[in-house]
CSV table of C-alpha atoms in Angstrom, one decimal:
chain,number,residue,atom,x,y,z
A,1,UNK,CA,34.3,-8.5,23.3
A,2,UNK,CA,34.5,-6.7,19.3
A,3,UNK,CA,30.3,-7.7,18.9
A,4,UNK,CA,29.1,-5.9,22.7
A,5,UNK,CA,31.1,-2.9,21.5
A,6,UNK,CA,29.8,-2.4,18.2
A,7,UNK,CA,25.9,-3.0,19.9
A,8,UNK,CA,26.8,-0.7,22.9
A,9,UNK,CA,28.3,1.8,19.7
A,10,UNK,CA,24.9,1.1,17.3
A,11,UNK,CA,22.2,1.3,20.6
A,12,UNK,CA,23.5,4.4,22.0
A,13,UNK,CA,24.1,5.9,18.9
A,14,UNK,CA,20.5,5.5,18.2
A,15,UNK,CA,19.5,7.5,21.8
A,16,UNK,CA,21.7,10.3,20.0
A,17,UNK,CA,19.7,10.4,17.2
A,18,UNK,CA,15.8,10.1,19.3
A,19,UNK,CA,16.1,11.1,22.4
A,20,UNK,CA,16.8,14.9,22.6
A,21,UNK,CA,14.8,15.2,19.9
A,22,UNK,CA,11.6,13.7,21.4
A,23,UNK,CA,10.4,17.0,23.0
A,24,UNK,CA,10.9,19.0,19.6
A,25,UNK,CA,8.5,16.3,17.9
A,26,UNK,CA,6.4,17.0,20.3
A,27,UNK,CA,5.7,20.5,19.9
A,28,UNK,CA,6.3,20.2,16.6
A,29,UNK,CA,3.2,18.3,16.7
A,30,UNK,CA,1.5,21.5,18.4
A,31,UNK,CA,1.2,19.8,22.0
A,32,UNK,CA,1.2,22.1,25.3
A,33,UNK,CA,3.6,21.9,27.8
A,34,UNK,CA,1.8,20.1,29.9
A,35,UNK,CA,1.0,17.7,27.2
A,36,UNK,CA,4.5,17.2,26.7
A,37,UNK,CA,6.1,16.8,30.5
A,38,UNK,CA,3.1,14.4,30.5
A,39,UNK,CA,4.4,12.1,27.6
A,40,UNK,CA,8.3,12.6,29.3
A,41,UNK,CA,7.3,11.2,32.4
A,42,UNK,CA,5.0,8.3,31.3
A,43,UNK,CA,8.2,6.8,29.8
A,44,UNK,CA,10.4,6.3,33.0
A,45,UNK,CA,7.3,5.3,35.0
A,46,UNK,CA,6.6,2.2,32.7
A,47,UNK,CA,9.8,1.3,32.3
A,48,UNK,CA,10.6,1.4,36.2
A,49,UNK,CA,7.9,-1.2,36.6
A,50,UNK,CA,8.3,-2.7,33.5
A,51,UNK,CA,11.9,-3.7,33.6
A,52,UNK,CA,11.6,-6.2,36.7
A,53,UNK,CA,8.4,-8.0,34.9
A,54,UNK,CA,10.6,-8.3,31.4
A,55,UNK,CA,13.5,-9.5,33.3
A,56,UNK,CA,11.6,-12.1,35.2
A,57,UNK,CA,10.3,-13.7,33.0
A,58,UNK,CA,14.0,-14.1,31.2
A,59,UNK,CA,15.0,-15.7,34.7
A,60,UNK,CA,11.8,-18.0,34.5
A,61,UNK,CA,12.2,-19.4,30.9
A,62,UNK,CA,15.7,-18.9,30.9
A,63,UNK,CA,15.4,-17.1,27.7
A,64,UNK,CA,17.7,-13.9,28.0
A,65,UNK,CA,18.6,-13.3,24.5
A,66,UNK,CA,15.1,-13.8,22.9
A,67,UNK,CA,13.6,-11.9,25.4
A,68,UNK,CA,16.1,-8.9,24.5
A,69,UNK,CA,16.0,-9.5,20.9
A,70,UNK,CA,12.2,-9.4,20.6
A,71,UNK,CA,11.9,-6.1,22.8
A,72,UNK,CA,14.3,-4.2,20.8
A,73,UNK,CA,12.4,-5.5,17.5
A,74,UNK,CA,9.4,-3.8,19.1
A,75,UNK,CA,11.2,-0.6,19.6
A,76,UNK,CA,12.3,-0.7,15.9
A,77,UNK,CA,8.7,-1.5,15.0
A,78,UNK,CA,7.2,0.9,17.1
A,79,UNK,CA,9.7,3.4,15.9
A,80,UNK,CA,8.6,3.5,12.3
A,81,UNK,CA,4.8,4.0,12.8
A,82,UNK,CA,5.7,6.9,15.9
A,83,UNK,CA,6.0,9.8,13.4
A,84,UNK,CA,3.2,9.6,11.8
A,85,UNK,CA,0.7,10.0,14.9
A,86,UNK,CA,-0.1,13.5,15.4
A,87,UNK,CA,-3.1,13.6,18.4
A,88,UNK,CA,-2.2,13.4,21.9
A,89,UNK,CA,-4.2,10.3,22.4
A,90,UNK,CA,-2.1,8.3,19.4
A,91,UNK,CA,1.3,9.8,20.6
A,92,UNK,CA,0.2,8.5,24.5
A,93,UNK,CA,-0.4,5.0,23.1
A,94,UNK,CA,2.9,4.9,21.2
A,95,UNK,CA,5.2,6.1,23.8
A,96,UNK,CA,3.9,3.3,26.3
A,97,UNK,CA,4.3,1.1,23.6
A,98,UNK,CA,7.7,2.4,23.2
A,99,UNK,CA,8.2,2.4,26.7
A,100,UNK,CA,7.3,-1.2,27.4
A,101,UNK,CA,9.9,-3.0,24.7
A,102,UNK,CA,12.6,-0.4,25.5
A,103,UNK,CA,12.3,-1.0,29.0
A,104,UNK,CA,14.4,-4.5,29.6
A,105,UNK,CA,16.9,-4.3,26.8
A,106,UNK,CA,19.7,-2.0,28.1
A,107,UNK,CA,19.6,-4.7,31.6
A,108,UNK,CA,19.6,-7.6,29.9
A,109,UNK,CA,22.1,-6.8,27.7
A,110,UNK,CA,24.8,-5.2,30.5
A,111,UNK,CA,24.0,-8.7,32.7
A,112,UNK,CA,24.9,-10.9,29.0
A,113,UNK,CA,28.4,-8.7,28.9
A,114,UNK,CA,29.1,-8.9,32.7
A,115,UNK,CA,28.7,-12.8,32.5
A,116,UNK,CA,31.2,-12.9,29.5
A,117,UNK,CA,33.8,-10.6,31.6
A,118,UNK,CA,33.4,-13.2,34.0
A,119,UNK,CA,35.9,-12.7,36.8
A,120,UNK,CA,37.2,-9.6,35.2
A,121,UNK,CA,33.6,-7.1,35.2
A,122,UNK,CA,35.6,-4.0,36.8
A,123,UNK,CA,36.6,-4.0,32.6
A,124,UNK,CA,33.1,-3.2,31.9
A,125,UNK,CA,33.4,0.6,31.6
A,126,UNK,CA,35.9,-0.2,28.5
A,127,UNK,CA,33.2,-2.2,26.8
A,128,UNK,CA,30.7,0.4,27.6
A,129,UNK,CA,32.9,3.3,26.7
A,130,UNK,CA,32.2,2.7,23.2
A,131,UNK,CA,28.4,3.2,22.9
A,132,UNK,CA,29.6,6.8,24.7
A,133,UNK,CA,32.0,7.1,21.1
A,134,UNK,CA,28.6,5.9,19.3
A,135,UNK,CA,26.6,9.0,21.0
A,136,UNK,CA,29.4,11.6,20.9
A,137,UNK,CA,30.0,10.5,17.0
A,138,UNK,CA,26.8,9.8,15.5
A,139,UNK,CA,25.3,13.1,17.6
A,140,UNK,CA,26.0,15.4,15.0
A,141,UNK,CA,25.4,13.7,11.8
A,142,UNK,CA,22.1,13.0,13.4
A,143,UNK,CA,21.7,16.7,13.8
A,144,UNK,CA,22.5,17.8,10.4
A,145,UNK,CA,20.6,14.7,9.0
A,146,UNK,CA,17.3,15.9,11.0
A,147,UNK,CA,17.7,19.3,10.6
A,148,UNK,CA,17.6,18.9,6.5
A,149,UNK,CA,15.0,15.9,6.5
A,150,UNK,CA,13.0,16.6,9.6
A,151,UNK,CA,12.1,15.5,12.7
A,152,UNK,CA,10.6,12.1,11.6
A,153,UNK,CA,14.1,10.7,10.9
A,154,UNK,CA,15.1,11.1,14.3
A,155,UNK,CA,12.6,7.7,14.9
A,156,UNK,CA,13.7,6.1,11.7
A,157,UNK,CA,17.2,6.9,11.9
A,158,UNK,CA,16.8,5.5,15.6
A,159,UNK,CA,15.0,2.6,14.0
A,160,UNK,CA,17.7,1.7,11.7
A,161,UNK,CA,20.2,1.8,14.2
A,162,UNK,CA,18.7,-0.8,16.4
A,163,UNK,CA,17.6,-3.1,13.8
A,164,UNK,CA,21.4,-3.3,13.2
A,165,UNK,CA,21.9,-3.4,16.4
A,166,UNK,CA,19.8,-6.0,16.5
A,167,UNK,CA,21.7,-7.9,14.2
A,168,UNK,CA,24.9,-7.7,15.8
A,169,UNK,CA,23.3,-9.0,19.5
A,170,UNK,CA,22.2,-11.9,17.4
A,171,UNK,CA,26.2,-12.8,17.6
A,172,UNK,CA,26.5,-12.2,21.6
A,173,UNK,CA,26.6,-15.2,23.2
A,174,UNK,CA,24.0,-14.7,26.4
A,175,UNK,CA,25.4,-16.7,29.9
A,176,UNK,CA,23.7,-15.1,32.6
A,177,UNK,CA,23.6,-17.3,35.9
A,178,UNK,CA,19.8,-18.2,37.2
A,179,UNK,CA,18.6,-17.5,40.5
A,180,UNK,CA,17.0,-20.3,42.2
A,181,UNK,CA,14.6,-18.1,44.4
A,182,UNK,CA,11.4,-16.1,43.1
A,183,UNK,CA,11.0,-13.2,41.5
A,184,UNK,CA,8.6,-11.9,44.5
A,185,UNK,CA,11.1,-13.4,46.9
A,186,UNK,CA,13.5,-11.4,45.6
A,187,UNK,CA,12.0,-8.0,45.3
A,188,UNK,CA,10.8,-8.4,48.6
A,189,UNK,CA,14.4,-9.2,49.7
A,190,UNK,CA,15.6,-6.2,47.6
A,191,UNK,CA,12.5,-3.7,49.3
A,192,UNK,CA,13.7,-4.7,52.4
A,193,UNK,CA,17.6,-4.2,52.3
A,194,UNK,CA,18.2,-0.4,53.7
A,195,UNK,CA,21.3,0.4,51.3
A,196,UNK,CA,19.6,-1.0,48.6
A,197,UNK,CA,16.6,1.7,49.2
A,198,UNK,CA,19.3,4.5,49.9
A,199,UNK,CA,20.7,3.8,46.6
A,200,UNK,CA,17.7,4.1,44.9
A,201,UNK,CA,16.9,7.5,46.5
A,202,UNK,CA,19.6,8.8,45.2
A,203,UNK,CA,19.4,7.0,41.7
A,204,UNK,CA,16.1,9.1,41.8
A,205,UNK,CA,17.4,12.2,42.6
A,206,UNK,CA,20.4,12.2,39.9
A,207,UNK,CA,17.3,10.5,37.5
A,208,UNK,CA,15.1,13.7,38.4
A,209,UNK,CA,18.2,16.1,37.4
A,210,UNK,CA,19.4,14.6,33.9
A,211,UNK,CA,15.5,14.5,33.1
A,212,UNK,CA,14.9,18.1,33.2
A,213,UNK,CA,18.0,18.2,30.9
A,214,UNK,CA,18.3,15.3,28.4
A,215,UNK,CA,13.9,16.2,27.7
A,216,UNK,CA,14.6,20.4,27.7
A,217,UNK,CA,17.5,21.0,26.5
A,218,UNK,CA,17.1,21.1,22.8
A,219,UNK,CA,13.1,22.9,23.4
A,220,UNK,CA,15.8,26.0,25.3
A,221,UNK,CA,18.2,25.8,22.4
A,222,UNK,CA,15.8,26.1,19.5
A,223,UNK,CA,14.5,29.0,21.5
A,224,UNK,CA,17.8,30.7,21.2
A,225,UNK,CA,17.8,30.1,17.1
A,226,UNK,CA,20.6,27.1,17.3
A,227,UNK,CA,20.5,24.6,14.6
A,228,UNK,CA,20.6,20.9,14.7
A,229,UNK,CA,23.2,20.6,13.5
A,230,UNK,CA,25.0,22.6,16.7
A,231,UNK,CA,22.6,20.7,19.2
A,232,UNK,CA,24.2,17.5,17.8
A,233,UNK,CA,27.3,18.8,18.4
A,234,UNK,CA,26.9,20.2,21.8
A,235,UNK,CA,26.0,16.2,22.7
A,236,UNK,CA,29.9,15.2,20.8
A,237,UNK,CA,31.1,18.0,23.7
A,238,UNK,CA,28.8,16.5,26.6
A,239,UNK,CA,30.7,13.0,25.9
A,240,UNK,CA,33.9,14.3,26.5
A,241,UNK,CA,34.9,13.7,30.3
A,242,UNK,CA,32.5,10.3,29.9
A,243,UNK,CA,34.8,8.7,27.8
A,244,UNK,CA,38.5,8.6,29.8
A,245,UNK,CA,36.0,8.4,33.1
A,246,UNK,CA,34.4,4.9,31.8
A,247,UNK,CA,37.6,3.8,29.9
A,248,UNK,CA,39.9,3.8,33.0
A,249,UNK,CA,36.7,2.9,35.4
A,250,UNK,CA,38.8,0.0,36.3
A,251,UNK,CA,41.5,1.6,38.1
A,252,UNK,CA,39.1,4.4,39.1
A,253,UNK,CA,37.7,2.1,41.3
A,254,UNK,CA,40.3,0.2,42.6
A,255,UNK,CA,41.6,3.9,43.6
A,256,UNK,CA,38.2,5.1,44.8
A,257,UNK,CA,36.1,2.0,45.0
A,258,UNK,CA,32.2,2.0,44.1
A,259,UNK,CA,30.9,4.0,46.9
A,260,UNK,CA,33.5,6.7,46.2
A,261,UNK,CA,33.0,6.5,42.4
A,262,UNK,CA,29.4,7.5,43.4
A,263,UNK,CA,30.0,10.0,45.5
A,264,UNK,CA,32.3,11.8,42.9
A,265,UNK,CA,29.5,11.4,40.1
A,266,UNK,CA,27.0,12.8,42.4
A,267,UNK,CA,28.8,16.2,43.2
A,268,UNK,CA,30.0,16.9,39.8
């Protein structure tokens, strides 16, 4: 499993280096407020409807791995041209562009690792603990980098990451079963199955929560005169408890089992 670490290390290292950042570029860029919670919530919005139509059509040409590989070499593309738009209008365009190819990579690349744990998936968090090192590592080089260079290399830095990201998923062999039904079939099964709803009602809530964090954050510390290079550490801290929590997820859930894994996430 040495190549799904080092992409899980590489990808979310890259969110390290972009994502808190987005809403500094932003007004940076001189938007309003409104301007700016605008851009922050087109981005789940595509991606909640885009996801299903990227992954189905993987499942209908049985083409997992060029599906992934082609949206993240959007992302990277889209990446490079993103800081050097500076109207509202231009910035719109290129975070639903950004939206759209990010939107099915992170799923089709967790369903390519759980088929190669096979019978053993409860050893996933391991595997996945290391693109929490990747953020809690990279996190403050980013924020000394883009504090000295600017706020552009926060999208080329992110770029570069993924492109060798890219290069390493190239080496991940893809295995996911197929589903025989259809893709409406099965969202219609999925829309109709009570728990299923429940759970995302509550993946909403928690969503809603780490939003007004992970887009704000970094707008309230630059209020308060904290560097980059301190915001960048302050997401090393945040990684702390994640990393023992997804290392040892497989006895965790033996002890406390999904539901109760949930519930504990939930009320801390």
């Amino acid at each position: 499993m040495l190549f799904p670490s080092i992409y899980y290390f590489l990808s979310y290292g890259a969110i390290s280096i972009l994502f808190p950042y987005m809403a500094l570029f932003y007004q940076a860029q001189g938007l309003t407020g409104s301007q700016i919670g605008l851009l922050a919530a087109i981005s789940p919005i595509i991606s909640f409807f885009g996801a299903p139509l990227w992954t189905g059509a993987a499942d209908a040409t049985r083409r997992h791995k060029l599906f992934a590989m082609l949206a993240i070499l959007g992302v990277v593309i889209v990446s490079f041209i993103f800081p050097s738009i500076a109207t509202f209008g231009g910035l719109l365009l290129m975070i639903c562009l950004f939206s759209t190819f990010m939107a099915p990579s992170a799923s089709l690349v967790d369903s390519a690792v759980l088929a190669l744990l096979g019978e053993h998936r409860e050893r996933y968090g391991r595997i996945r603990a290391w693109g929490t090192i990747g953020y809690g590592i990279i996190a403050p080089f980013a924020g000394n980098l883009i504090g000295r260079l600017g706020l552009k290399w926060a999208f080329w830095g992110y770029a570069i990451l993924m492109l060798a990201g890219l290069l390493v998923l190239t080496r991940i062999p893809f295995r996911q079963s197929h589903s025989s039904g259809s893709f409406r079939g099965g969202m219609r099964g999925l829309l109709t199955n009570r728990p299923w709803m429940l759970f995302l009602v509550m993946v909403f809530i928690a969503g809603t929560g780490m939003a007004t964090i992970n887009n704000y954050l970094f707008v309230y510390m630059q209020g308060l005169g904290i560097s980059k290079t301190l915001m960048g550490i302050a997401l090393t801290i945040s990684t702390i408890s994640e990393i023992p929590a997804m290392f040892f997820s497989d006895r965790l859930l033996r002890r406390f089992g999904a539901r109760g894994m949930l519930v504990i996430a939930m009320t801390t």
